[in-house]
Coordinates of C-alpha atoms in Angstrom, one line a residue:
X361 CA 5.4 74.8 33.9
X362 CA 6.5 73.0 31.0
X363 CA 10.1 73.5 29.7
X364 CA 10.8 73.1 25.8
X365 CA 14.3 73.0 24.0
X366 CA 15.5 76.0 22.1
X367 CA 15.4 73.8 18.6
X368 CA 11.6 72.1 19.7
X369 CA 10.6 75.9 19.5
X370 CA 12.7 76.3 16.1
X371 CA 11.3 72.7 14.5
X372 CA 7.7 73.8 15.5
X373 CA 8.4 77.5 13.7
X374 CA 9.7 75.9 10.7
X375 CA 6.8 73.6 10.3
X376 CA 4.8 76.3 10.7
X377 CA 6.2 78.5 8.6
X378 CA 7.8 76.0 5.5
X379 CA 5.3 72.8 5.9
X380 CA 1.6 74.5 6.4
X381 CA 1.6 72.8 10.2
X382 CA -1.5 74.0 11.5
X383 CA -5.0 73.8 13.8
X384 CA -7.2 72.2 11.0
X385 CA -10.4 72.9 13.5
X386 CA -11.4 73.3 16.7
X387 CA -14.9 72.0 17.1
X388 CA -17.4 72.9 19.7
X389 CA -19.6 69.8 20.4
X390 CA -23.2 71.3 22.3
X391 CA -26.3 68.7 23.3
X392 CA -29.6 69.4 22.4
X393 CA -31.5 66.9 24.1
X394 CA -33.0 69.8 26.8
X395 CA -34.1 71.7 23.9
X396 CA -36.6 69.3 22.8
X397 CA -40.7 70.2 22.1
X398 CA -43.2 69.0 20.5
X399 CA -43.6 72.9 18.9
X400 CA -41.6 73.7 15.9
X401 CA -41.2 77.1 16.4
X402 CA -40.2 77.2 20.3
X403 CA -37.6 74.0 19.2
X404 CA -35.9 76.2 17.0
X405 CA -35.8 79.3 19.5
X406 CA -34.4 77.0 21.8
X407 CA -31.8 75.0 19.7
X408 CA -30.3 78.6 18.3
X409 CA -30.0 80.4 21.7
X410 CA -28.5 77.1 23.2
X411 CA -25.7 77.2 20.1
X412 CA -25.1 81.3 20.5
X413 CA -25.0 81.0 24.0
X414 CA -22.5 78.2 24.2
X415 CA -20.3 79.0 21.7
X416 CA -20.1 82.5 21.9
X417 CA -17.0 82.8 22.4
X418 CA -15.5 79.9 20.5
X419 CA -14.3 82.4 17.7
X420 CA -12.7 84.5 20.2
X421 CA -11.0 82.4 21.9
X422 CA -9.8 80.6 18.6
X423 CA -8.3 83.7 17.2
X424 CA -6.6 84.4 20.8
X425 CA -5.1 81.1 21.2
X426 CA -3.6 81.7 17.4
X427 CA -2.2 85.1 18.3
X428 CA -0.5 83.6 21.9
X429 CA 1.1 80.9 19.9
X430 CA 1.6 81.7 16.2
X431 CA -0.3 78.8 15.7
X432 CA -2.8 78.8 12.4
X433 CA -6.4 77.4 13.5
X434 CA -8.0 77.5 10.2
X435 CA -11.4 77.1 11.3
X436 CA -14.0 77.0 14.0
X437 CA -16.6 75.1 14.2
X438 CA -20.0 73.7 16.3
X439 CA -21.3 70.0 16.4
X440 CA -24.9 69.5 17.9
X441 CA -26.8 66.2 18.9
X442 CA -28.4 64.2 15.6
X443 CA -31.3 66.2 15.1
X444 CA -33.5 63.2 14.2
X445 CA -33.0 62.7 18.1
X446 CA -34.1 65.8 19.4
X447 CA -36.8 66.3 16.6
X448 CA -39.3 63.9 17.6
X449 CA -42.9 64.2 15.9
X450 CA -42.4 68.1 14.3
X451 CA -43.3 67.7 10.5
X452 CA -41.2 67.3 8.1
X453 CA -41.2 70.5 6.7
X454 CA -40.3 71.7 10.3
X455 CA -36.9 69.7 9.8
X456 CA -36.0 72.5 7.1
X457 CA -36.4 75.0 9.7
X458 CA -34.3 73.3 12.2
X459 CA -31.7 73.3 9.4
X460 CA -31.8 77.2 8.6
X461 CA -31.8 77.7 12.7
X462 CA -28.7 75.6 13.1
X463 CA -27.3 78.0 9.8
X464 CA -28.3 81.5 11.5
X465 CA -26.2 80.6 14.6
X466 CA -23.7 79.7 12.9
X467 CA -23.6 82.8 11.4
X468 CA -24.4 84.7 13.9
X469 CA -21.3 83.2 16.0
X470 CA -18.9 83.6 13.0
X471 CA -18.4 79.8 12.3
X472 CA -16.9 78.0 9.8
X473 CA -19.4 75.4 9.9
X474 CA -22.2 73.1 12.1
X475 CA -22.6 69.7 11.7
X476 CA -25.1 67.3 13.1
X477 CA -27.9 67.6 10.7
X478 CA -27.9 63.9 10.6
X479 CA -29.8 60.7 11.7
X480 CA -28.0 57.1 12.8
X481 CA -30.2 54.5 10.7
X482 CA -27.4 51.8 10.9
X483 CA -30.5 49.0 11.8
X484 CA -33.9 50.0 11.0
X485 CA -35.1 54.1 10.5
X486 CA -37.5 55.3 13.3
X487 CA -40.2 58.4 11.9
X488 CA -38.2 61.3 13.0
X489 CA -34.7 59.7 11.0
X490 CA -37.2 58.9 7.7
X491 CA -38.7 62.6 8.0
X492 CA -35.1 64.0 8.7
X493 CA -33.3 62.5 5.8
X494 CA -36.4 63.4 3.0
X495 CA -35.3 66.9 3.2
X496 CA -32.2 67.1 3.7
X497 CA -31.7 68.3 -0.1
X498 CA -34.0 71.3 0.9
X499 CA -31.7 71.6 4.5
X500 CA -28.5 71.9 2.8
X501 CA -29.8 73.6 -0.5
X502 CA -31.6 76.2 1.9
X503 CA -28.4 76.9 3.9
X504 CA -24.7 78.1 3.8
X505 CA -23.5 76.1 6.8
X506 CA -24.9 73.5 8.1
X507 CA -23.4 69.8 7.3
X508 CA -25.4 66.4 7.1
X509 CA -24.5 62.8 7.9
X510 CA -26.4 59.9 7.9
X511 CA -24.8 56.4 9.6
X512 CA -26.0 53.4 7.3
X513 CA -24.2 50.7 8.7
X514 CA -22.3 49.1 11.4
X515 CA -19.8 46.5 12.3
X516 CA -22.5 45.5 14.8
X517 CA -25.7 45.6 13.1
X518 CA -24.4 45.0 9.3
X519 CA -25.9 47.2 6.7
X520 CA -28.8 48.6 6.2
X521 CA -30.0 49.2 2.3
X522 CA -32.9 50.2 2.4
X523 CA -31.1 53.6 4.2
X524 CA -28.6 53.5 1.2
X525 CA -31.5 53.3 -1.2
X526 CA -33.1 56.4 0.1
X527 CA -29.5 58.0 0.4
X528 CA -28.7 58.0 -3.5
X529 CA -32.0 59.5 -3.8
X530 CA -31.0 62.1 -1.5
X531 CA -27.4 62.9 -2.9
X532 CA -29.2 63.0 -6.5
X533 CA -32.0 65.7 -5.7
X534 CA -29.1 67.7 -2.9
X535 CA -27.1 68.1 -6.7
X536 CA -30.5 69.2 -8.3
X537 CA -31.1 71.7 -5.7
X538 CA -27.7 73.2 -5.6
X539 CA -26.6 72.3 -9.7
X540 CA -26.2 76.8 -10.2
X541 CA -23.7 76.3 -7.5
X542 CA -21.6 73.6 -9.2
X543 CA -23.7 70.8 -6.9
X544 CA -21.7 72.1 -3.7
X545 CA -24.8 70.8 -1.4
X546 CA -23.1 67.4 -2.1
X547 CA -20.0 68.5 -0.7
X548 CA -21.5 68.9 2.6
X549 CA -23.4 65.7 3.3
X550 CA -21.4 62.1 4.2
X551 CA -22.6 58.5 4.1
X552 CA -20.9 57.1 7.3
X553 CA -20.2 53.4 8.4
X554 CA -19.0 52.8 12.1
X555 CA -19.3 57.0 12.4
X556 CA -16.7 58.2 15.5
X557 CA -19.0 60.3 17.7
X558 CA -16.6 62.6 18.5
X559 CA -15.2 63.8 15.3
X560 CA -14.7 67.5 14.9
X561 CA -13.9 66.9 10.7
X562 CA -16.7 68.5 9.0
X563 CA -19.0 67.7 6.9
X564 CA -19.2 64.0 9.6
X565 CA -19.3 65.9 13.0
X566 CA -21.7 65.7 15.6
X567 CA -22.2 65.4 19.2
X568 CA -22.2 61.8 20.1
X569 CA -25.3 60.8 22.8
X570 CA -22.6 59.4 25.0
X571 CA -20.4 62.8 25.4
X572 CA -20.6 65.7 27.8
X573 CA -23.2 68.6 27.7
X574 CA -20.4 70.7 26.0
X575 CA -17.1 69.5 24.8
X576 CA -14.2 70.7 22.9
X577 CA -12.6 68.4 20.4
X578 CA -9.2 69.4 18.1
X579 CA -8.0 68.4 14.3
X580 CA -4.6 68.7 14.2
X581 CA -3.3 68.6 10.0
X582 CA 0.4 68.4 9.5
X583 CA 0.5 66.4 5.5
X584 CA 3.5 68.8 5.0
X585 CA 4.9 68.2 7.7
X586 CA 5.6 64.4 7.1
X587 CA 6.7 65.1 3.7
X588 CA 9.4 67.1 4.7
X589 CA 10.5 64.8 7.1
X590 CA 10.4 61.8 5.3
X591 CA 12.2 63.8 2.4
X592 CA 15.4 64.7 5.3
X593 CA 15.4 60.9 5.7
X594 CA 16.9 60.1 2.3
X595 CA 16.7 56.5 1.3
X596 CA 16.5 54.6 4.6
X597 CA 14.5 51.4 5.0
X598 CA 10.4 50.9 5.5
X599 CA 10.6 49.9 9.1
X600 CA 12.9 53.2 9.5
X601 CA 10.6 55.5 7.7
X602 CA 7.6 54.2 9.9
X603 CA 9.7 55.3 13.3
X604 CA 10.3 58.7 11.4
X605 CA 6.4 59.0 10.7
X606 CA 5.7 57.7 14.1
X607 CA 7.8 60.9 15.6
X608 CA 6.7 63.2 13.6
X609 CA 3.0 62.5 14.3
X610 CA 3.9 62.6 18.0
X611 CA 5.0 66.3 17.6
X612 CA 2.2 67.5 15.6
X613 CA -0.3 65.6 18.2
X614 CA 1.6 67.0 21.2
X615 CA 0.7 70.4 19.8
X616 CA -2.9 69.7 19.2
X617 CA -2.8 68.9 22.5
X618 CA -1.8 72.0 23.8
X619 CA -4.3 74.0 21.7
X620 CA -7.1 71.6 23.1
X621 CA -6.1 71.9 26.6
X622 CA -6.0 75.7 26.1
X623 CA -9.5 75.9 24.4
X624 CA -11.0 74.1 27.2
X625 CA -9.6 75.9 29.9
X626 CA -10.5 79.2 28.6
X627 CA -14.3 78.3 27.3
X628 CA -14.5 76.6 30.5
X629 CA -15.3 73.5 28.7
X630 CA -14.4 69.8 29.2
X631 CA -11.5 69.0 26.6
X632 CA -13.0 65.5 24.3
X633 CA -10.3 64.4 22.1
X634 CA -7.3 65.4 19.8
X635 CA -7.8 64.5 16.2
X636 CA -5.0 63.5 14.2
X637 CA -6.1 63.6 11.0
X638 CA -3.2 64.3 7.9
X639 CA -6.3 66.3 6.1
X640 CA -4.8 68.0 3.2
X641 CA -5.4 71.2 1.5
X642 CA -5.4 72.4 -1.9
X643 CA -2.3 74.2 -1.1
X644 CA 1.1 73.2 -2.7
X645 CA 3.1 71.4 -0.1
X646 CA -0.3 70.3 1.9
X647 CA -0.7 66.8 0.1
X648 CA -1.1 63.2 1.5
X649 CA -0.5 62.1 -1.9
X650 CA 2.7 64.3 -2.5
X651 CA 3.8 62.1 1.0
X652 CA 2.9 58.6 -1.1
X653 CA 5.1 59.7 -3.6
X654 CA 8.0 60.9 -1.5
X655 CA 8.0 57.8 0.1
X656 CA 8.8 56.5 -3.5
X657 CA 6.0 55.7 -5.6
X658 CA 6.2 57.4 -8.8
X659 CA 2.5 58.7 -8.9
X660 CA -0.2 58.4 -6.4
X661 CA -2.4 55.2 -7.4
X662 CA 0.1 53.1 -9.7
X663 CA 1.0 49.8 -7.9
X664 CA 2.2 50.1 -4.6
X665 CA -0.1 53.2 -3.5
X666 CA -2.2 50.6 -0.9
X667 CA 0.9 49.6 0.8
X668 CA 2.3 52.9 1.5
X669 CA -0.9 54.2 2.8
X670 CA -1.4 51.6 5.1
X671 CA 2.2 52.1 6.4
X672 CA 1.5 56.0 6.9
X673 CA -1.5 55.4 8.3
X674 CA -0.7 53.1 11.3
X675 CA 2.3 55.0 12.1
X676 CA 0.5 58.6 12.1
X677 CA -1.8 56.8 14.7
X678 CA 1.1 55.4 17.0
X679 CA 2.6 58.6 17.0
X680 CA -0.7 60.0 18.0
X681 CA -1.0 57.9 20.7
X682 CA 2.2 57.7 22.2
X683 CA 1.8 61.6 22.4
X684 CA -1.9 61.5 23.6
X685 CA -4.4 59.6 25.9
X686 CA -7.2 61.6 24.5
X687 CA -6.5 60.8 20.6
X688 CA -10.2 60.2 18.8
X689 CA -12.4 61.1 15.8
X690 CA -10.7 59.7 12.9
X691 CA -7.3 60.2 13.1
X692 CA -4.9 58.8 9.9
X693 CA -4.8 59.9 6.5
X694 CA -7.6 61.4 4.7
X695 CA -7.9 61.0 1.0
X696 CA -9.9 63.5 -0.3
X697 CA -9.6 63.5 -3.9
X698 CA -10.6 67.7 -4.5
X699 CA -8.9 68.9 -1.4
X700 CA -5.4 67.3 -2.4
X701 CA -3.5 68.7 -5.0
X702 CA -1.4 65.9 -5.5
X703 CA -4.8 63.9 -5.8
X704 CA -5.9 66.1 -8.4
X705 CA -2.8 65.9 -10.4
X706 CA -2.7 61.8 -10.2
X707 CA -6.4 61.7 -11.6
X708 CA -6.0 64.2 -14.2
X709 CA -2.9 61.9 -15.3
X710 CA -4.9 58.5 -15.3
X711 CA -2.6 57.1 -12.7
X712 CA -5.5 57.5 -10.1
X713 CA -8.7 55.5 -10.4
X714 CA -11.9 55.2 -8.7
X715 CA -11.3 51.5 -8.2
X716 CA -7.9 52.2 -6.5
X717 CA -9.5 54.7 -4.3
X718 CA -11.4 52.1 -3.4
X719 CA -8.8 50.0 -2.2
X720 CA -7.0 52.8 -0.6
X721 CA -10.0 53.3 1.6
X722 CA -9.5 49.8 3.0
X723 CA -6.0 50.9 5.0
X724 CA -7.2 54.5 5.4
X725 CA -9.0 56.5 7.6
X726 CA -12.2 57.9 6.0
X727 CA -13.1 56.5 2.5
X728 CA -14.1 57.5 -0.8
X729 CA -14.0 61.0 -0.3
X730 CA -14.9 64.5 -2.0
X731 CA -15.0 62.4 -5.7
X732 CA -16.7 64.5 -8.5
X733 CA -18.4 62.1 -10.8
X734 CA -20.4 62.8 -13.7
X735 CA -24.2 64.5 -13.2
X736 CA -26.4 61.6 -15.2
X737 CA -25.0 58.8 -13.0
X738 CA -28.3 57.0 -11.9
X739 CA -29.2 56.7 -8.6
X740 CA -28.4 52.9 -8.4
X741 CA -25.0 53.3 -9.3
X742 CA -24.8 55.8 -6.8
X743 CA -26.0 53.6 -3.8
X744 CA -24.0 50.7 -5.7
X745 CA -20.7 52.9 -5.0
X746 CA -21.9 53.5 -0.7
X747 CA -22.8 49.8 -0.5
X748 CA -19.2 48.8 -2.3
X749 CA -17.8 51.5 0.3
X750 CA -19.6 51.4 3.4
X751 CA -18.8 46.8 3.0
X752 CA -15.2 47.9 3.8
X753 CA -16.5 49.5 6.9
X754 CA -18.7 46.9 7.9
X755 CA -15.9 43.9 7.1
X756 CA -13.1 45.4 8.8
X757 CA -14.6 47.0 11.7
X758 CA -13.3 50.6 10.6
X759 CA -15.0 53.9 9.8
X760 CA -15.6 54.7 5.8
X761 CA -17.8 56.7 4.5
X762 CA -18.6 58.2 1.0
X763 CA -18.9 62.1 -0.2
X764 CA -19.4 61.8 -3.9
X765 CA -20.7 64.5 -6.0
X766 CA -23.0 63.9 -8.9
X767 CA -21.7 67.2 -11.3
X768 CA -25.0 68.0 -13.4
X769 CA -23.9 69.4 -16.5
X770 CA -20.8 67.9 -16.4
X771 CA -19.3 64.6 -17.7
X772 CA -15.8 62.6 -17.4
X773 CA -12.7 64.9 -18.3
X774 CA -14.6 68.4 -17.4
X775 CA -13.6 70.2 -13.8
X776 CA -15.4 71.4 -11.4
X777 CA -14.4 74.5 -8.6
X778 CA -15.7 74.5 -5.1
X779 CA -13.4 77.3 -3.6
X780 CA -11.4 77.4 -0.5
X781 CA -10.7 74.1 1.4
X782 CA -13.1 72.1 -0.8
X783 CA -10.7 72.4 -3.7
X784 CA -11.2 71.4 -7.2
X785 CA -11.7 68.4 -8.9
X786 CA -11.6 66.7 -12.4
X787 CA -15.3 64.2 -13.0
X788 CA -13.9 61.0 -12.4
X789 CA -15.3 57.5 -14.3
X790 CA -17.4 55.4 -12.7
X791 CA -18.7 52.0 -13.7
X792 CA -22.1 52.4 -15.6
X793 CA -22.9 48.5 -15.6
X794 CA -26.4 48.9 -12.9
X795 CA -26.6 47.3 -9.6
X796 CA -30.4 47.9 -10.1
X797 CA -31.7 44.3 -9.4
X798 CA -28.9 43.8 -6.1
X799 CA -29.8 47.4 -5.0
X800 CA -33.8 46.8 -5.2
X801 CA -33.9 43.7 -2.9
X802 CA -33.8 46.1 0.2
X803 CA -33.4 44.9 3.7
X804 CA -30.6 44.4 5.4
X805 CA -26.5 43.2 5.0
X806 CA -26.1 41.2 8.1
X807 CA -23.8 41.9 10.6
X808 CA -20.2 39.6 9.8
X809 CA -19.3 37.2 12.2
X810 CA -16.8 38.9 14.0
X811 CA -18.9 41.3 14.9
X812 CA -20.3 38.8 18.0
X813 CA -17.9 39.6 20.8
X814 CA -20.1 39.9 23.4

């Protein structure tokens, strides 16, 4: 039985209670591949009953694990096989009705969200990825729940553009489809290089071919946390503020941890990976930019902004792993621009661009993320800004990926409201000089150099 200090209890209380510590998500991760037929409507059957029976009681056990600790898990959620794996030769209209089976268990199970309505295309497309990605705008305009990711690239194989082609396409007809909701569908659909298959972060999970039949994976969010601590530290040196980072992360992991280990042993399900991810909130208090600035920049994305970033994020994922052997997914700082209110601020004041988001993603751990840009940019800019993104993946063997949200109806200085974790978020500028000519060649990035280490 473990033993725990009076003021470990306390700390953990007061993060808690002052610093919005909490369980970002446990994620259930379920394979598909035994649910697999050639008949649309007995796949379906099978892929919701598999989810319901699964996962239900994920919720449950979610809300009793909260109560036994006083811990906040903010949300529950499923991850499922790509279904361009377990699709096969179903038409593509049949794809829809995968998507709006994967919704009603949700649903039914009283999820957050499920991810996994996705394809890995990071070399070539096979028929099932093709017919998958054409309708995902109907998927995710058609649904409440469900999530989509696609995989365009890889250290490994390079970059395929012909998949980023078809994926501007895609994130300009999922705004269409969902414009009298503000273009939300956009919000839940991610353009991944080198995509973690064990990431329980929505909207990128799903349930990597390699993993268990079932596993549980955690996100563990703590942006607060860090603040306050590196705000007790007062005006001690880099190199001493790293260490302080590097401690606190361990803390927030080692509780993660816990709630994992608990999960598992009461879904009877084998525990994946802790994710420590600093994922904000709109919340006061719950900012990764607000820790940028304590650290002693005077506004998130002036000069400077890059370095501190990169020194968060390699101590938040030294603290994770001195406190974990089972760290995973993503784990670092996320930057999404309408879930951070310190984010939100820095743009609306001109200190934060879309260029220096750019370079931020290059020491972060996700990329350009949750950006609202203005609903008449053309599809080639689009797949200009993933190819510009998705490079920094591919060059520096790291995961980035792009969530960008074409706003119809609204144009550079307007606002748009998603609600709850989503956030907010002012239309940002974006380049209109076209890619067109670049874009249109098609093929294929190769693969850098360093990527042969056989």
């Amino acid at each position: 039985m473990a033993i725990f200090e009076f003021n470990d209890i306390l700390e953990t209380v007061e993060m808690i209670r002052d610093e919005n510590l909490d369980i970002r998500t446990i994620t259930m991760g379920i394979s598909l591949f035994d649910c697999v037929s050639d008949d649309e409507k007995i796949l379906c059957g099978r892929i919701y009953d598999k989810i319901c029976k699964k996962a239900e009681n994920l919720v449950s056990c979610g809300d009793s694990i909260e109560k036994r600790y006083g811990i906040p898990i903010i949300n529950k959620r499923v991850s499922v096989t790509p279904i361009s794996l377990v699709a096969g030769a179903i038409p593509a209209k049949g794809y829809v009705n995968i998507a709006k089976a994967l919704d009603k268990a949700a649903s039914t199970l009283g999820i957050d969200f499920i991810g996994g309505f996705g394809a890995l295309v990071q070399k070539g497309m096979s028929d099932s990825a093709a017919k998958l990605i054409s309708v995902i705008p109907e998927a995710l305009a058609e649904t409440n729940l469900v999530c989509s990711s696609v995989n365009v690239a890889s250290t490994k194989a390079g970059i395929n553009m012909d998949a980023i082609l078809e994926m501007g396409s895609v994130i300009k007809r999922t705004a269409h489809l969902t414009r009298d909701k503000d273009c939300i569908g956009c919000a839940k659909l991610v353009v991944f290089a080198n995509v973690p298959e064990d990431n329980p972060f929505m909207a990128g999970a799903f349930h990597g071919m390699g993993e268990a039949e079932t596993v549980i994976n955690v996100g563990v969010s703590g942006p607060g946390v860090v603040a306050g601590a590196i705000k007790k530290a007062g005006g001690c040196s880099l190199l001493e503020l790293a260490e302080i980072v590097k401690k606190t992360a361990f803390k927030i992991t080692r509780m993660g941890q816990l709630v994992a280990r608990e999960a598992s042993d009461k879904l009877n399900v084998p525990f994946g990976i802790v994710d420590l991810s600093l994922a904000p909130t709109p919340a006061v208090g719950d900012s990764v930019a607000r820790i940028l600035e304590t650290m002693g920049l005077e506004r998130c994305g002036g000069c400077g902004t890059t370095a501190a970033l990169a020194l968060l994020n390699d101590a938040v994922k030294k603290g994770g792993v001195m406190a974990s052997s089972s760290v995973g997914g993503l784990s670092g700082a996320f930057i999404p621009v309408s879930e951070d209110a310190g984010m939100i601020e820095a743009v609306r004041m001109g200190a934060l661009s879309l260029e220096k988001l750019e370079a931020m993603t290059a020491v972060c751990s996700v990329g350009l993320d949750m950006i609202a840009i203005p609903g008449d940019t053309s599809v080639d800019i689009i797949c200009g800004l993933i190819a510009d993104e998705i490079s920094i993946g591919v060059a520096n063997t790291k995961t980035t990926a792009v969530r960008v949200i074409p706003v119809i109806g609204k144009n550079v200085g307007d606002e748009v409201e998603f609600g709850g974790l989503l956030g907010s978020a002012p239309i940002m500028p974006i380049s209109t000089y076209s890619p067109h000519d670049f874009i249109s060649r098609g093929g294929r990035i190769p693969a850098p150099i360093h990527s042969l280490k056989n």
